[in-house]
Amino acid sequence: MNLGAFDKTAAYFPDVCFATPPDVGILLGSGWGAALEMDEVVFRASYADIPGIGASTVPGHAGEFVLYRRGGKLVAAWCGRRHCYEGAGWEAVVAPVEMLRRMGCQTVLLTNAAGGINPLLEPGDFVIIRDHINLLRTNPLVGAHVPEWGPRFPDMSEVYARRLAELLRAGVNRLGIRAMDGVYAFNMGPAYETPAEVRAYRAMGADAVGMSTVPEAIFAKSCGMKVAGLSLVSNLASGISPATLSHSEVVAAGEAAKPKMRALIGDFVDRL
Ligand code: HPA
């Protein structure tokens, strides 16, 4: 990847998107569509029309960029993400974060659906991501060094900013939402894990597993952004319950959790 790969994507956005740095960027994962409450839309665009991003191929992803105001805050929201497993390359996966960086945004909230590994988790719970395990052993920064994206060897000792995690924690407590602070393991997918893999990830210290977020988090952290991460536990991970796994279950869990997602994201934005 190089900076130039994103110039065409950036050129698509009108000046209004670069005029004022958004207070926060939000990336909504599977089942998180319609989790935002907007007072006033400043600009919106369908992913299909944005060069370098392209239409989402995954049901449950709205595929829309929306710049909006809520209270006194300006929010740049990517409603739906592109995943590694879609095969469109790292550019499509990290372009949303690169656009946020070019807009001057310094804080990003990454959301996803995940399988619960920690035995205390139940479907419908949230996980405030405090750290991650990258099971891929590669990441979007592999390649020629791009100084605009941070140092050659970026520190990853606190990918998920403590202050933002504490803000999310205060929010779930205030709203009475069940949530655990935890470690998210990133498996590329699109195949779900086997029970043996889930047992191995548990032994490694993972609380939840999913197919996203970590590439964007590594990229954003390297660029100097403050990162927050939030998973909705849509199902128990493979082998933890006897049920087989399906994406329709993930989307349905997102639908059921919508009021909590809205309250939680609204609270987070308001108190930033
Ligand atoms: N595994 C991986 N990704 C997921 C899961 C899961 O169990 N649930 C939702 N996304």
mmCIF file of C-alpha atoms in Angstrom, residues 48-231:
data_model
loop_
_atom_site.group_PDB
_atom_site.id
_atom_site.type_symbol
_atom_site.label_atom_id
_atom_site.label_comp_id
_atom_site.label_asym_id
_atom_site.label_seq_id
_atom_site.Cartn_x
_atom_site.Cartn_y
_atom_site.Cartn_z
ATOM 1 C CA ALA A 48 -20.725 1.791 -4.353
ATOM 2 C CA ASP A 49 -20.005 5.344 -5.565
ATOM 3 C CA ILE A 50 -16.756 5.843 -3.608
ATOM 4 C CA PRO A 51 -13.646 4.859 -5.626
ATOM 5 C CA GLY A 52 -11.424 2.376 -3.813
ATOM 6 C CA ILE A 53 -14.136 1.322 -1.372
ATOM 7 C CA GLY A 54 -16.920 -0.217 -3.468
ATOM 8 C CA ALA A 55 -20.166 -1.845 -2.473
ATOM 9 C CA SER A 56 -20.089 -4.082 0.595
ATOM 10 C CA THR A 57 -20.558 -7.733 -0.336
ATOM 11 C CA VAL A 58 -21.791 -8.721 3.119
ATOM 12 C CA PRO A 59 -25.469 -8.674 4.232
ATOM 13 C CA GLY A 60 -25.979 -6.532 7.343
ATOM 14 C CA HIS A 61 -23.617 -3.784 6.137
ATOM 15 C CA ALA A 62 -25.412 -0.632 5.012
ATOM 16 C CA GLY A 63 -22.513 0.560 2.844
ATOM 17 C CA GLU A 64 -22.881 4.282 3.414
ATOM 18 C CA PHE A 65 -20.607 7.103 4.576
ATOM 19 C CA VAL A 66 -22.384 9.804 6.569
ATOM 20 C CA LEU A 67 -20.906 13.027 7.939
ATOM 21 C CA TYR A 68 -23.342 14.325 10.526
ATOM 22 C CA ARG A 69 -23.775 16.523 13.554
ATOM 23 C CA ARG A 70 -24.990 15.325 16.915
ATOM 24 C CA GLY A 71 -25.227 17.934 19.637
ATOM 25 C CA GLY A 72 -22.121 20.031 19.205
ATOM 26 C CA LYS A 73 -20.117 17.145 17.691
ATOM 27 C CA LEU A 74 -19.180 16.414 14.103
ATOM 28 C CA VAL A 75 -19.178 12.663 13.390
ATOM 29 C CA ALA A 76 -17.819 10.886 10.314
ATOM 30 C CA ALA A 77 -19.478 7.472 10.163
ATOM 31 C CA TRP A 78 -18.639 4.533 7.929
ATOM 32 C CA CYS A 79 -21.775 2.399 8.095
ATOM 33 C CA GLY A 80 -20.456 -1.003 7.024
ATOM 34 C CA ARG A 81 -16.900 -2.209 6.459
ATOM 35 C CA ARG A 82 -14.897 -4.106 3.891
ATOM 36 C CA HIS A 83 -13.188 -7.224 5.258
ATOM 37 C CA CYS A 84 -9.941 -8.993 4.326
ATOM 38 C CA TYR A 85 -11.915 -12.093 3.420
ATOM 39 C CA GLU A 86 -13.775 -10.209 0.671
ATOM 40 C CA GLY A 87 -10.501 -10.238 -1.234
ATOM 41 C CA ALA A 88 -10.494 -6.568 -2.291
ATOM 42 C CA GLY A 89 -7.075 -6.008 -0.649
ATOM 43 C CA TRP A 90 -5.883 -3.969 2.329
ATOM 44 C CA GLU A 91 -6.712 -0.682 0.590
ATOM 45 C CA ALA A 92 -10.467 -1.269 0.772
ATOM 46 C CA VAL A 93 -10.153 -2.382 4.414
ATOM 47 C CA VAL A 94 -8.224 0.636 5.698
ATOM 48 C CA ALA A 95 -9.448 3.337 3.287
ATOM 49 C CA PRO A 96 -12.107 4.484 5.783
ATOM 50 C CA VAL A 97 -9.436 5.103 8.437
ATOM 51 C CA GLU A 98 -7.117 6.770 5.917
ATOM 52 C CA MET A 99 -9.974 9.107 4.901
ATOM 53 C CA LEU A 100 -10.583 9.929 8.580
ATOM 54 C CA ARG A 101 -6.877 10.713 8.955
ATOM 55 C CA ARG A 102 -6.995 13.023 5.940
ATOM 56 C CA MET A 103 -10.073 14.729 7.414
ATOM 57 C CA GLY A 104 -8.024 15.447 10.541
ATOM 58 C CA CYS A 105 -9.990 13.070 12.766
ATOM 59 C CA GLN A 106 -8.021 11.887 15.808
ATOM 60 C CA THR A 107 -10.469 9.571 17.528
ATOM 61 C CA VAL A 108 -12.070 6.457 16.075
ATOM 62 C CA LEU A 109 -14.626 3.960 17.389
ATOM 63 C CA LEU A 110 -14.464 0.542 15.703
ATOM 64 C CA THR A 111 -17.426 -1.809 16.171
ATOM 65 C CA ASN A 112 -18.016 -5.420 15.188
ATOM 66 C CA ALA A 113 -19.975 -8.586 15.869
ATOM 67 C CA ALA A 114 -18.034 -11.345 17.576
ATOM 68 C CA GLY A 115 -18.301 -14.858 18.922
ATOM 69 C CA GLY A 116 -18.080 -15.066 22.722
ATOM 70 C CA ILE A 117 -15.232 -17.239 24.014
ATOM 71 C CA ASN A 118 -15.099 -16.197 27.669
ATOM 72 C CA PRO A 119 -17.611 -18.441 29.494
ATOM 73 C CA LEU A 120 -19.099 -15.405 31.256
ATOM 74 C CA LEU A 121 -20.300 -13.958 27.940
ATOM 75 C CA GLU A 122 -23.841 -14.446 26.646
ATOM 76 C CA PRO A 123 -25.254 -13.513 23.243
ATOM 77 C CA GLY A 124 -26.363 -9.876 23.376
ATOM 78 C CA ASP A 125 -23.510 -8.839 25.687
ATOM 79 C CA PHE A 126 -20.936 -6.266 24.624
ATOM 80 C CA VAL A 127 -17.158 -6.464 24.898
ATOM 81 C CA ILE A 128 -15.169 -3.267 25.409
ATOM 82 C CA ILE A 129 -11.986 -4.192 23.548
ATOM 83 C CA ARG A 130 -8.913 -3.561 25.710
ATOM 84 C CA ASP A 131 -6.416 -5.440 23.542
ATOM 85 C CA HIS A 132 -6.286 -7.782 20.577
ATOM 86 C CA ILE A 133 -4.556 -10.870 19.197
ATOM 87 C CA ASN A 134 -3.798 -10.731 15.492
ATOM 88 C CA LEU A 135 -4.008 -14.340 14.349
ATOM 89 C CA LEU A 136 -3.142 -13.358 10.777
ATOM 90 C CA ARG A 137 0.541 -12.638 11.387
ATOM 91 C CA THR A 138 0.358 -9.927 8.749
ATOM 92 C CA ASN A 139 -1.192 -6.457 8.693
ATOM 93 C CA PRO A 140 -1.815 -3.442 6.440
ATOM 94 C CA LEU A 141 1.504 -1.758 7.349
ATOM 95 C CA VAL A 142 3.560 -4.518 5.687
ATOM 96 C CA GLY A 143 5.383 -2.951 2.725
ATOM 97 C CA ALA A 144 7.325 0.215 2.045
ATOM 98 C CA HIS A 145 7.340 2.598 5.003
ATOM 99 C CA VAL A 146 4.948 5.539 4.656
ATOM 100 C CA PRO A 147 6.049 8.231 7.169
ATOM 101 C CA GLU A 148 2.549 9.801 7.178
ATOM 102 C CA TRP A 149 1.293 6.569 8.757
ATOM 103 C CA GLY A 150 3.673 6.688 11.689
ATOM 104 C CA PRO A 151 7.031 5.141 12.571
ATOM 105 C CA ARG A 152 8.451 2.099 10.794
ATOM 106 C CA PHE A 153 7.938 0.054 13.963
ATOM 107 C CA PRO A 154 4.828 1.474 15.639
ATOM 108 C CA ASP A 155 4.270 0.770 19.332
ATOM 109 C CA MET A 156 1.199 -1.405 20.040
ATOM 110 C CA SER A 157 1.349 -1.499 23.842
ATOM 111 C CA GLU A 158 -1.940 0.440 24.124
ATOM 112 C CA VAL A 159 -3.818 0.143 20.835
ATOM 113 C CA TYR A 160 -7.162 0.821 22.513
ATOM 114 C CA ALA A 161 -6.918 4.097 24.404
ATOM 115 C CA ARG A 162 -7.536 3.658 28.115
ATOM 116 C CA ARG A 163 -9.505 6.897 28.380
ATOM 117 C CA LEU A 164 -11.911 5.848 25.613
ATOM 118 C CA ALA A 165 -12.371 2.358 27.088
ATOM 119 C CA GLU A 166 -13.160 3.984 30.434
ATOM 120 C CA LEU A 167 -15.679 6.252 28.702
ATOM 121 C CA LEU A 168 -17.393 3.186 27.214
ATOM 122 C CA ARG A 169 -17.286 1.471 30.609
ATOM 123 C CA ALA A 170 -18.936 4.483 32.274
ATOM 124 C CA GLY A 171 -21.555 4.447 29.495
ATOM 125 C CA VAL A 172 -22.512 0.782 29.878
ATOM 126 C CA ASN A 173 -22.688 1.203 33.658
ATOM 127 C CA ARG A 174 -24.904 4.274 33.350
ATOM 128 C CA LEU A 175 -27.177 2.575 30.800
ATOM 129 C CA GLY A 176 -27.326 -0.783 32.606
ATOM 130 C CA ILE A 177 -25.890 -2.688 29.635
ATOM 131 C CA ARG A 178 -24.035 -5.987 30.186
ATOM 132 C CA ALA A 179 -20.445 -5.607 28.972
ATOM 133 C CA MET A 180 -17.057 -7.134 29.719
ATOM 134 C CA ASP A 181 -13.648 -5.598 29.164
ATOM 135 C CA GLY A 182 -11.798 -8.095 27.005
ATOM 136 C CA VAL A 183 -9.341 -9.255 24.395
ATOM 137 C CA TYR A 184 -10.508 -9.638 20.787
ATOM 138 C CA ALA A 185 -8.906 -12.272 18.560
ATOM 139 C CA PHE A 186 -8.878 -11.584 14.829
ATOM 140 C CA ASN A 187 -9.382 -14.549 12.528
ATOM 141 C CA MET A 188 -9.493 -13.741 8.802
ATOM 142 C CA GLY A 189 -12.576 -15.833 7.947
ATOM 143 C CA PRO A 190 -14.821 -16.181 6.068
ATOM 144 C CA ALA A 191 -14.936 -19.668 7.613
ATOM 145 C CA TYR A 192 -15.874 -19.623 11.267
ATOM 146 C CA GLU A 193 -13.438 -21.180 13.737
ATOM 147 C CA THR A 194 -13.316 -24.849 14.686
ATOM 148 C CA PRO A 195 -13.916 -25.808 18.346
ATOM 149 C CA ALA A 196 -10.210 -26.717 18.673
ATOM 150 C CA GLU A 197 -9.201 -23.275 17.403
ATOM 151 C CA VAL A 198 -11.555 -21.595 19.872
ATOM 152 C CA ARG A 199 -10.031 -23.627 22.743
ATOM 153 C CA ALA A 200 -6.577 -22.542 21.557
ATOM 154 C CA TYR A 201 -7.604 -18.855 21.422
ATOM 155 C CA ARG A 202 -9.063 -19.123 24.925
ATOM 156 C CA ALA A 203 -5.738 -20.499 26.144
ATOM 157 C CA MET A 204 -4.040 -17.544 24.440
ATOM 158 C CA GLY A 205 -6.189 -15.113 26.425
ATOM 159 C CA ALA A 206 -8.949 -14.218 23.968
ATOM 160 C CA ASP A 207 -12.437 -13.362 25.230
ATOM 161 C CA ALA A 208 -14.100 -12.954 21.828
ATOM 162 C CA VAL A 209 -13.298 -13.744 18.213
ATOM 163 C CA GLY A 210 -14.227 -12.020 14.971
ATOM 164 C CA MET A 211 -13.183 -11.299 11.399
ATOM 165 C CA SER A 212 -12.433 -7.582 11.471
ATOM 166 C CA THR A 213 -11.342 -4.474 13.398
ATOM 167 C CA VAL A 214 -7.699 -5.410 14.065
ATOM 168 C CA PRO A 215 -6.339 -4.230 10.673
ATOM 169 C CA GLU A 216 -8.090 -0.878 11.095
ATOM 170 C CA ALA A 217 -6.994 -0.601 14.732
ATOM 171 C CA ILE A 218 -3.319 -1.270 13.898
ATOM 172 C CA PHE A 219 -3.442 1.259 11.074
ATOM 173 C CA ALA A 220 -5.225 3.944 13.119
ATOM 174 C CA LYS A 221 -2.930 3.475 16.129
ATOM 175 C CA SER A 222 0.151 3.730 13.938
ATOM 176 C CA CYS A 223 -1.231 6.983 12.486
ATOM 177 C CA GLY A 224 -1.464 8.382 16.024
ATOM 178 C CA MET A 225 -5.229 8.133 16.379
ATOM 179 C CA LYS A 226 -6.978 7.284 19.647
ATOM 180 C CA VAL A 227 -8.847 4.011 19.134
ATOM 181 C CA ALA A 228 -11.894 2.556 20.883
ATOM 182 C CA GLY A 229 -13.303 -0.895 20.104
ATOM 183 C CA LEU A 230 -16.675 -2.413 20.848
ATOM 184 C CA SER A 231 -17.968 -5.904 20.025
#
